[in-house]
Coordinates of C-alpha atoms in Angstrom, one line a residue:
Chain A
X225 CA -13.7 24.0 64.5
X226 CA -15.7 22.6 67.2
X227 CA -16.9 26.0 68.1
X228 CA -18.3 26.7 65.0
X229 CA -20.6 23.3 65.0
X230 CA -21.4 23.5 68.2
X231 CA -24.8 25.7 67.6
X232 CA -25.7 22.8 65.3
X233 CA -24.9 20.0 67.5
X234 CA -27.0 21.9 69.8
X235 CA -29.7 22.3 67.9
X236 CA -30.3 18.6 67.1
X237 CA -29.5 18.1 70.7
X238 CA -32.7 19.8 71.7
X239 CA -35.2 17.1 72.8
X240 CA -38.0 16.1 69.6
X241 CA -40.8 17.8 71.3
X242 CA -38.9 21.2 71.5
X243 CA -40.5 23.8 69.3
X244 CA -37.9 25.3 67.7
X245 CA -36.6 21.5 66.6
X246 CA -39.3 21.4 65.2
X247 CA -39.6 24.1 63.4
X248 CA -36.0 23.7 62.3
X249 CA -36.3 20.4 61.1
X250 CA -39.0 21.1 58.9
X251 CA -37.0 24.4 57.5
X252 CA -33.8 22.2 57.0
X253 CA -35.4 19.3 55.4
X254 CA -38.2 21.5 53.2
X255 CA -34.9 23.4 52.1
X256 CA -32.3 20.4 51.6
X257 CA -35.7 18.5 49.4
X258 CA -36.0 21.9 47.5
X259 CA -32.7 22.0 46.6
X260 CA -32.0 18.4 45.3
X261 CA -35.6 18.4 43.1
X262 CA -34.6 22.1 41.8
X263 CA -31.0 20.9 41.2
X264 CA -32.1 18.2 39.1
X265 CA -34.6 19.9 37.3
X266 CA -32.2 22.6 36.3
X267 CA -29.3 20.0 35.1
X268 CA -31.4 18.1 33.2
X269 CA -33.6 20.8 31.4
X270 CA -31.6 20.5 28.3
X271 CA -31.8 16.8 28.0
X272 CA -35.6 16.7 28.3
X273 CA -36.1 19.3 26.1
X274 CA -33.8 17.8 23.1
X275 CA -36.2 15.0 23.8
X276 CA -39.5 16.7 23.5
X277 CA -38.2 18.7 20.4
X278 CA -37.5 14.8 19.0
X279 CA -40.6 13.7 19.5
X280 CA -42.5 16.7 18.2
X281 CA -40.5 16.5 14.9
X282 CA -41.4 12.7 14.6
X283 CA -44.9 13.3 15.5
X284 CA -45.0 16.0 12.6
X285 CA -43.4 13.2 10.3
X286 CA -45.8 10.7 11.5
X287 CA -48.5 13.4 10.2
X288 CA -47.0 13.7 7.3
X289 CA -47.2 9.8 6.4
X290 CA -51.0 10.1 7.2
X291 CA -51.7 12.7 4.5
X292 CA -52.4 10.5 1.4
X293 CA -49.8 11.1 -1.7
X294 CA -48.0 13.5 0.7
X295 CA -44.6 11.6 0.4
X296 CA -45.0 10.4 -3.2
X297 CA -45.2 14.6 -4.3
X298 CA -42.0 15.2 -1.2
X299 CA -40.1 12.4 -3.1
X300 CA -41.3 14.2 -7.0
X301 CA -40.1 17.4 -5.5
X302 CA -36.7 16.1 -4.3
X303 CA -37.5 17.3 -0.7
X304 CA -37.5 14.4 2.6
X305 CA -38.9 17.1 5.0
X306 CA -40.8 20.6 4.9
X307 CA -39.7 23.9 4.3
X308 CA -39.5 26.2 7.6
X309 CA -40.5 29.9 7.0
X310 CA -41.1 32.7 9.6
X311 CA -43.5 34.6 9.7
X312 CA -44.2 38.1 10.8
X313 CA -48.1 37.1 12.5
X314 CA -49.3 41.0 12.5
X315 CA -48.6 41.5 8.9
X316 CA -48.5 38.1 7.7
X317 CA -45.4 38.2 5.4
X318 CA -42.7 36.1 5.7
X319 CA -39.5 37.1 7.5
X320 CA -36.5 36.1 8.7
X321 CA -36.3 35.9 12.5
X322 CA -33.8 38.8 14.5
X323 CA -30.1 37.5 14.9
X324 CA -30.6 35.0 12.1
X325 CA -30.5 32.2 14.7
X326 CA -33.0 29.6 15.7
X327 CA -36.1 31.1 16.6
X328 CA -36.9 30.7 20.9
X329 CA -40.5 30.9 21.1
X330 CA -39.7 30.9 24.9
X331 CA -37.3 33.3 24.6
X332 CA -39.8 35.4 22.6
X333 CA -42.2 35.1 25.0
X334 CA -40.1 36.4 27.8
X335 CA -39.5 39.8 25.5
X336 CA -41.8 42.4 25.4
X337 CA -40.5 43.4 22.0
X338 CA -41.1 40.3 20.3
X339 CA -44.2 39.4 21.9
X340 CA -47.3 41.1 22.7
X341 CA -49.7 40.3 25.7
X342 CA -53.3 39.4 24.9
X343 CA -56.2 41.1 26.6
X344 CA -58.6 38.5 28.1
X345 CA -61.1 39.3 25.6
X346 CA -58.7 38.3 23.0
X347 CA -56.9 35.4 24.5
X348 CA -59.3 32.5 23.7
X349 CA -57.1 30.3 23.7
X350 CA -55.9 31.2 26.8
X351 CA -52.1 31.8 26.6
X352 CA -51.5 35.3 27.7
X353 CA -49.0 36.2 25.7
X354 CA -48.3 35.4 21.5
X355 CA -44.6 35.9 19.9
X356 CA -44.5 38.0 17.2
X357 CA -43.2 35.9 14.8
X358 CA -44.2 32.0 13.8
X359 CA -42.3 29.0 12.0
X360 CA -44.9 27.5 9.3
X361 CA -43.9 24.7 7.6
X362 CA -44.5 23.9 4.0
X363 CA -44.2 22.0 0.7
X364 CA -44.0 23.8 -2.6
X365 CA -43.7 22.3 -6.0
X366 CA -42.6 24.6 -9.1
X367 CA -43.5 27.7 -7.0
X368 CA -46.9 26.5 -5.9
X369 CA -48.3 25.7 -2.2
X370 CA -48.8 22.0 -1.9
X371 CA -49.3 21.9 1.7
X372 CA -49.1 24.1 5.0
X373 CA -48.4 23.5 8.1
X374 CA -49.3 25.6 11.6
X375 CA -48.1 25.1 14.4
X376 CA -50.7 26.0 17.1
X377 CA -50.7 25.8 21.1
X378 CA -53.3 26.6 24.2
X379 CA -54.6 25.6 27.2
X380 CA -56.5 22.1 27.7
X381 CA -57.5 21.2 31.2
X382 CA -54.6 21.2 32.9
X383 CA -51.9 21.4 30.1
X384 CA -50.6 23.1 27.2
X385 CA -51.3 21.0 24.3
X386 CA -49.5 21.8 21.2
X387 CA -50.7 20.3 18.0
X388 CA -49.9 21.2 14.2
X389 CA -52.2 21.9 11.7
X390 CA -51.8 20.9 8.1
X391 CA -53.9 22.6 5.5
X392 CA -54.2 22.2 1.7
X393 CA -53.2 24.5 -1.0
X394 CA -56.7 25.8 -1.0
X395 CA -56.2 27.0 2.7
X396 CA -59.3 26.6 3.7
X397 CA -59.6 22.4 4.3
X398 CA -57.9 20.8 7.1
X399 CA -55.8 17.8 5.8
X400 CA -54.5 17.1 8.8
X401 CA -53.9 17.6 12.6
X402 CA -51.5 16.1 14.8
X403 CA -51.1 16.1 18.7
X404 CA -47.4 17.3 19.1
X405 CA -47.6 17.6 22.9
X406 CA -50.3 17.6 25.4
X407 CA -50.2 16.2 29.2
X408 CA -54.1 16.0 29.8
X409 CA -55.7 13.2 31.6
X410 CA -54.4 9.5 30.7
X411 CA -58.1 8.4 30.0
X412 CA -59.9 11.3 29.0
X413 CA -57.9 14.5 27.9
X414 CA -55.7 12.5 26.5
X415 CA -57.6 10.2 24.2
X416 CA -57.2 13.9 21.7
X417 CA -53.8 11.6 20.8
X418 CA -56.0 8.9 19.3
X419 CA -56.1 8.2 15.3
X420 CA -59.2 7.3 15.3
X421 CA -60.0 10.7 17.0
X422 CA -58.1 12.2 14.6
X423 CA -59.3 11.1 11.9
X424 CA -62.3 13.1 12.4
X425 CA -60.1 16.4 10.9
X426 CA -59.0 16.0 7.4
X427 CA -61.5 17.1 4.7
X428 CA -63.2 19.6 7.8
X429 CA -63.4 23.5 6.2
X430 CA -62.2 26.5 8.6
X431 CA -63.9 28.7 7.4
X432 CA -67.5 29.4 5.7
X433 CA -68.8 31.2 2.4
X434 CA -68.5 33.7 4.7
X435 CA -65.1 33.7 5.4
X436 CA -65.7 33.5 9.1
X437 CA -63.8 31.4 11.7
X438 CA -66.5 28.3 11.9
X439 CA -64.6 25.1 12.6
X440 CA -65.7 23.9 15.6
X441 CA -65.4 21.2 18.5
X442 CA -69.0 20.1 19.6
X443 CA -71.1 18.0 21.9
X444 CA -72.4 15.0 19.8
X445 CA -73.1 14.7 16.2
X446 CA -70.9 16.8 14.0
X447 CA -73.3 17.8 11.2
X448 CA -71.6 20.5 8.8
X449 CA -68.4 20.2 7.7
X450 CA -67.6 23.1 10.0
X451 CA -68.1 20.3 13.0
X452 CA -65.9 18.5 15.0
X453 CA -67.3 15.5 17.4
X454 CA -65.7 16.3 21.3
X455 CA -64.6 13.6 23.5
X456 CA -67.1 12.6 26.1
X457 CA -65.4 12.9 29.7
X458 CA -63.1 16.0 28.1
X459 CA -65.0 18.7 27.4
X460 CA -62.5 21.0 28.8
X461 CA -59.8 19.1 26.8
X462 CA -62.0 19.2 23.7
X463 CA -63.3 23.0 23.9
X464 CA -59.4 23.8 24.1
X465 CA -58.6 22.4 20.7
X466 CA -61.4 24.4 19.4
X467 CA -60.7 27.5 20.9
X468 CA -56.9 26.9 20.4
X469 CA -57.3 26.8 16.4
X470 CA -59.9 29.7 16.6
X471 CA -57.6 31.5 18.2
X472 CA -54.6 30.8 15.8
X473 CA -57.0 31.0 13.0
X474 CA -58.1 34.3 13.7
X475 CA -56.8 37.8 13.4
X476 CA -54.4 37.4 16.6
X477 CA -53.2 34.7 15.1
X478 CA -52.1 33.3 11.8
X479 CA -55.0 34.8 10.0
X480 CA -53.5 37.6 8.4
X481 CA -50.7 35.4 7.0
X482 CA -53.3 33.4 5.5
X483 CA -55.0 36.1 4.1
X484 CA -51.6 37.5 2.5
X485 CA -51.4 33.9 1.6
X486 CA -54.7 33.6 -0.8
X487 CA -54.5 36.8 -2.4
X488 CA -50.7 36.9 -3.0
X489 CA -49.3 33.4 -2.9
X490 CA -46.0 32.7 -1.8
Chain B
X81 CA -34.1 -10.8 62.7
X82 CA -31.0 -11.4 60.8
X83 CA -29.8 -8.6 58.6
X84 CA -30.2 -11.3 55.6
X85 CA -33.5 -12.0 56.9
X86 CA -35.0 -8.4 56.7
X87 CA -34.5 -8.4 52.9
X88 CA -35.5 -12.7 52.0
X89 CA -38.5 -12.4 54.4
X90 CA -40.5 -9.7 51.9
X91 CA -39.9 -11.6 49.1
X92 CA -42.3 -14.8 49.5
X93 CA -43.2 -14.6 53.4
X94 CA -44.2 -11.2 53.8
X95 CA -44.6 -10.3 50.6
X96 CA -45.7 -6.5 50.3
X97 CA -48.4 -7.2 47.7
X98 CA -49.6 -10.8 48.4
X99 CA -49.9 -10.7 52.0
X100 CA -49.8 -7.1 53.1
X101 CA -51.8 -6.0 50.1
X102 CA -49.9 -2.7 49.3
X103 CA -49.2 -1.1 46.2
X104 CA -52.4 -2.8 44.4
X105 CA -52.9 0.0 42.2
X106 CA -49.9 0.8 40.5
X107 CA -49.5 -3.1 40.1
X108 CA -52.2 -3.2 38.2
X109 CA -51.5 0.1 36.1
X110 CA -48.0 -0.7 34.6
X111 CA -48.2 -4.5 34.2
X112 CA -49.7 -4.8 30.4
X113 CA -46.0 -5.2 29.4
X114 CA -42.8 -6.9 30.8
X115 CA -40.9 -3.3 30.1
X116 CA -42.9 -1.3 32.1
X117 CA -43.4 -3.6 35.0
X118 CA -39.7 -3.7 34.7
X119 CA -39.0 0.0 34.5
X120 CA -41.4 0.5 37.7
X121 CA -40.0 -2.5 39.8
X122 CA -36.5 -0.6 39.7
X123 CA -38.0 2.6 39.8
X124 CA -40.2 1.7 43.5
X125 CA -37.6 -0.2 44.7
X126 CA -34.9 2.6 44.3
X127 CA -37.6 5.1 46.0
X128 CA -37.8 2.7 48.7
X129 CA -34.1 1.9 49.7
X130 CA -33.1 5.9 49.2
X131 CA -36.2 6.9 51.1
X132 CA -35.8 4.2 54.0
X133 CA -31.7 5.0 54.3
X134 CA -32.8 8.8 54.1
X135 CA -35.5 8.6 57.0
X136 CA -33.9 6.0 59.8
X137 CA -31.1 8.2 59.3
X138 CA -32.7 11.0 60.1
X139 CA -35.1 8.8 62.6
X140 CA -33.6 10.6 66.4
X141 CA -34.7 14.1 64.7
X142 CA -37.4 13.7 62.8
X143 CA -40.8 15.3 65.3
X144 CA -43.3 12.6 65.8
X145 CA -45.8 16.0 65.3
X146 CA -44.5 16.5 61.8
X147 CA -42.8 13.2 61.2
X148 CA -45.5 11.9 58.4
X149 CA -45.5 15.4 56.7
X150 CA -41.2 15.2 56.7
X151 CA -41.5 11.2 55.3
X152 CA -43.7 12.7 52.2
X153 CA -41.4 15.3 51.7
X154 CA -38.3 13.0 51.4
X155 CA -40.4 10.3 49.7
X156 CA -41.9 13.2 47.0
X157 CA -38.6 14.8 46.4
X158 CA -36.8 11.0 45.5
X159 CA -39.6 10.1 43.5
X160 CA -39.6 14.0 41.4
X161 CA -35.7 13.5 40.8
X162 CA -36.0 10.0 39.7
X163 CA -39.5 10.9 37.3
X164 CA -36.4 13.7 36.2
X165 CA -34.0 11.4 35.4
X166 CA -36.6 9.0 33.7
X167 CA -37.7 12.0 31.0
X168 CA -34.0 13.0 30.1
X169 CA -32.6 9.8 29.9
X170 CA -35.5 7.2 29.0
X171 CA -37.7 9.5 27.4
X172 CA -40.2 6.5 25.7
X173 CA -40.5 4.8 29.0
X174 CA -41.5 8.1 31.0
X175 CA -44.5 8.5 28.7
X176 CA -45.7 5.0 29.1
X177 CA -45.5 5.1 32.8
X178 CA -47.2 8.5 32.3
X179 CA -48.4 9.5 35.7
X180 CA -47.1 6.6 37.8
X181 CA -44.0 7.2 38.4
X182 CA -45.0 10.7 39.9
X183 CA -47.7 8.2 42.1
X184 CA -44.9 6.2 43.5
X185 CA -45.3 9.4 46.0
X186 CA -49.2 7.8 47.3
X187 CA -47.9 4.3 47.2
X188 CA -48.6 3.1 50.3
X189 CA -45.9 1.0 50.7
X190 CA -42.9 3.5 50.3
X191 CA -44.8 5.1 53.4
X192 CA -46.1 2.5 55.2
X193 CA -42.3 0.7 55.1
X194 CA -40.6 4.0 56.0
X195 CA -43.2 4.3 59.0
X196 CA -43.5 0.5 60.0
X197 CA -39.9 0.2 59.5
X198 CA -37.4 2.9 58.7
X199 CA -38.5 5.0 62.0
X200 CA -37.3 2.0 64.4
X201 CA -34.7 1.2 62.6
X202 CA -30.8 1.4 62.3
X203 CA -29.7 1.9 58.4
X204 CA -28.7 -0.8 57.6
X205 CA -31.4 -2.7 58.2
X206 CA -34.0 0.1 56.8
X207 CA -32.0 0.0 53.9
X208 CA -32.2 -3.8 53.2
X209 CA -35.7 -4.2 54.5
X210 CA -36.3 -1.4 51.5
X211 CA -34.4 -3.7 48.9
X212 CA -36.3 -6.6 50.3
X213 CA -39.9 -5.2 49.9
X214 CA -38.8 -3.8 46.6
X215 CA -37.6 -7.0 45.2
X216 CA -40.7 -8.4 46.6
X217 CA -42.8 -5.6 44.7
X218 CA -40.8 -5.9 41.7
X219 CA -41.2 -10.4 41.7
X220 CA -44.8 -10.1 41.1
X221 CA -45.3 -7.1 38.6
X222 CA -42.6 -9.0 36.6
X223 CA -44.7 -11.9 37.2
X224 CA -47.8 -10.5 36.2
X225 CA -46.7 -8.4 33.5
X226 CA -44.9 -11.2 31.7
X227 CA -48.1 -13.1 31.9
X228 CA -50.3 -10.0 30.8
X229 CA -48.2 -9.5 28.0
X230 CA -47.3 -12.8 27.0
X231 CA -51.0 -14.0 26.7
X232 CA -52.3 -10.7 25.6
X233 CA -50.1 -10.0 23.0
X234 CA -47.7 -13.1 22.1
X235 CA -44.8 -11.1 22.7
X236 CA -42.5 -10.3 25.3
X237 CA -40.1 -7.0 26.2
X238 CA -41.5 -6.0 22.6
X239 CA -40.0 -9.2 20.7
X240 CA -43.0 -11.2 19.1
X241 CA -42.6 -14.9 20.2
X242 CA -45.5 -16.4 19.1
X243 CA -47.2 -15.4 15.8
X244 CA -50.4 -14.1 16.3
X245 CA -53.8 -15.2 14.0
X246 CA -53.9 -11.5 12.8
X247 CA -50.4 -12.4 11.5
X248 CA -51.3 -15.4 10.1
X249 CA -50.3 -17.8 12.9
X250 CA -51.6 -19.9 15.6
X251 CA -52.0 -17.4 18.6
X252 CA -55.1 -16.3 19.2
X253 CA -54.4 -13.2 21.7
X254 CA -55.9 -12.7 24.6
X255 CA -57.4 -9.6 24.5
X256 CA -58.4 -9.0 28.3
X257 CA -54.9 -9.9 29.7
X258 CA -54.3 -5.9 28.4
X259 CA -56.9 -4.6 30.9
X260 CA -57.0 -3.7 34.0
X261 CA -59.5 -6.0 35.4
X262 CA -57.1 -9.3 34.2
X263 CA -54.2 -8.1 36.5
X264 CA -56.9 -8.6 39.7
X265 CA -57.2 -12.0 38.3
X266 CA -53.6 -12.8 38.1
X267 CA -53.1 -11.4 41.4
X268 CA -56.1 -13.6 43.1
X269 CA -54.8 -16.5 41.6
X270 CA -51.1 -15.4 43.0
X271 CA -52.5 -15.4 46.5
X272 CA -54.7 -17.6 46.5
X273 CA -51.2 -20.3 45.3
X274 CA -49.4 -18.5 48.4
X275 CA -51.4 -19.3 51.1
X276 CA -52.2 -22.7 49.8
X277 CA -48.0 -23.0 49.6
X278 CA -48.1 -20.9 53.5
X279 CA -51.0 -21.4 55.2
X280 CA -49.7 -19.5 58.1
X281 CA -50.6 -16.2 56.1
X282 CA -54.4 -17.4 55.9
X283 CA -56.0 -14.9 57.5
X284 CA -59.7 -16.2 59.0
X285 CA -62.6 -13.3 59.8
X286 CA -62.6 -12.6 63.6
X287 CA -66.5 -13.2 63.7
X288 CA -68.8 -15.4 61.7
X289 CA -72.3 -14.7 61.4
X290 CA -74.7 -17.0 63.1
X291 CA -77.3 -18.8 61.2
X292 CA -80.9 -17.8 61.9
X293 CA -81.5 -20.9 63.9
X294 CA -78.3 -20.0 66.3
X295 CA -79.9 -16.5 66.8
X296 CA -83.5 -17.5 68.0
X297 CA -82.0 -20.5 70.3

């Protein structure tokens, strides 16, 4: 036994100054830290994800109490939360998602069959790739939309921020939008989480006569009712909201569901 | 120094924040409320005892060349695992503390201790002087963050003590004690009662300026 630890007691024998101690020392401890943060990150993945999916659902719940009469018509319609549908995003008709089980957007995105890659010119939202299939969430009553809701992600300033968008039956007038999950600067970016913030989105259009993509996050005094105010100090933070719902708004995105949506109905 | 001594005298007498003015900012970030002062008192002085036990033992091998980058490393991994543990296990408290846990890494204490101390120092001792300036840390956040949240809010750890006028009581909160420049208050006045309590810790400029008189003379 000695023989075989004597290379190591040698090695921290060597005097502080020696080059290869060095050298070593900063290997062994850049290794031994690497291993225990890695460790820890791996064991506790599951944990901190059950607690992100928590607080995502009570953050859509907490939108859901913002949207005037929402609960009343839930409570008439004998449902406590919202319906969860998938939907096929190139087509736009619902669908039920492969295997049957719960749908992995991670997963998805890892799979070159069940997502595509975006070319730059496409990608304004800047997410590289989009899943094939998306949950939407809505209410019904007697067969009719009451309410939908998307859920949308891209990149802020140094975050994904993940937010859901709630639109009325007519699909094209925001009701609501709700933050679900965003890591932007305390201060700045982050002041997207605010109600009185917001509040700026229900009542907004998303498209116009047109029927083109207008909603908009802008510098200073939202005028049309295609306008969004930005926060000062985040324009990064604020231009990725608005070229995160673009984006999922759009043709890439849930655009042809919403299409199928207006002409066909559920 | 008795091994007792190493973790009373950074309590009062050597106090990390009143006298050796470290850790200023995050004291001033996470004190609105009792809970999170709380949270980050146990948090820093956990970093501090792991990261001054880790580093004297490794003290006869760490390089002086490399030794501050090796004392981050150490310091930065404790600090990742324990932000870790924070998010899967008290999930609420990770998102008030937001990003200072993850800053414990830049407190200069945690660095200065494990470089002032935790280099010359057998384990034991590195250990308790970490404890020491930890509980020391932690005595005035709780402080300060039971009077921030107290007079800004009537309440304290959450549970509403006093009603407030909004609620149709007495209490008329203080709205300032919530931001950040209240906390620099607090911490004058904490000081300030020190050295009138110790005046050994005074500390008295090395030069005065002469009056215009003493320069033309």
């Amino acid at each position: 036994m000695a023989d075989l630890f004597a290379p190591v007691r040698g090695f921290f024998a060597r005097s502080n100054d020696d080059r290869i101690k060095i050298i070593g020392m900063a290997v062994l401890v850049a290794f031994v830290s690497a291993s225990a943060v890695s460790l820890t990150a791996v064991m506790l993945k599951p944990y901190q994800e059950a607690n992100r999916a928590a607080e995502r659902q009570a953050r859509l719940d907490a939108m859901l109490d913002t949207l005037p009469g929402m609960r009343d018509l839930m409570l008439e319609s004998g449902v406590d939360t919202l319906e969860t549908r998938m939907v096929n995003l190139d087509d736009g008709s619902f669908t039920a998602p492969a295997g049957g089980g719960e749908f992995d957007l991670d997963a998805a995105l890892q799979d070159p069959d069940a997502s595509i890659a975006l070319t730059p010119e496409t990608d304004i939202a800047g997410i590289k790739r989009r899943a094939d299939l998306s949950p939407v969430y809505l209410l019904q009553k007697d067969g009719e939309l009451m309410l939908i809701v998307l859920p949308v992600y891209g990149a802020g300033y140094q975050s994904t921020l993940r937010a859901a968008l709630a639109l009325e039956a007519d699909l094209a007038t925001i009701a609501a939008l709700a933050i679900v999950e965003q890591g932007d600067t305390p201060g700045f970016g982050a002041r997207i989480e605010e109600p009185e913030w917001l509040a700026q989105w229900p009542g907004k259009r998303i498209a116009d006569e047109s029927g083109a993509i207008g909603i908009e996050v802008v510098r200073g005094g939202a005028s049309t009712p295609y306008e969004v105010d930005g926060i000062s100090g985040a324009t990064k933070t604020s231009d990725g909201i608005g070229n995160m719902l673009k984006f999922w708004l759009g043709e890439n995105g849930f655009g042809p569901f919403l299409e199928r949506l207006a002409r066909e109905g559920l | 120094m008795s091994l007792r001594q190493h973790m009373i005298s950074p309590l009062i007498g050597n106090n990390p924040i009143t006298l050796q003015i470290l850790g200023i900012c995050s004291a001033l970030a996470v004190t609105t409320t009792l809970s999170t002062a709380l949270t980050m008192s146990v948090a820093l002085t956990v970093v501090l005892v792991l990261s001054g036990g880790v580093i004297s033992l490794l003290r006869h091998h760490i390089p002086p060349s490399i030794r501050l980058i090796i004392q981050i490393t150490i310091v930065a991994s404790i600090v990742i695992v324990i932000d870790q543990l924070l998010q899967a296990f008290m999930f609420d408290m990770s998102k008030r503390l937001s990003i200072f846990v993850g800053l414990i890494v830049t407190n200069c204490l945690v660095l200065g201790r494990a470089e002032a101390f935790a280099m010359r120092n057998p384990v034991a001792p590195s250990v308790l002087d970490g404890l020491g300036n930890g509980l020391g840390y932690s005595l005035i956040l709780i402080g300060v963050g039971t009077v921030r949240e107290f007079f800004g809010t009537g309440a304290l750890m959450g549970v509403q003590l006093v009603t407030t006028v909004a609620d149709g009581g007495w209490f008329q909160p203080l709205g300032l004690m919530q931001l950040a420049p209240s906390a620099f208050f607090i911490l004058g006045l904490v000081v300030w009662l020190v050295r009138v309590w110790r005046p050994e810790q005074r500390e008295y400029p090395e030069f005065r300026l002469g009056s215009g008189e003493d320069g033309r003379r």
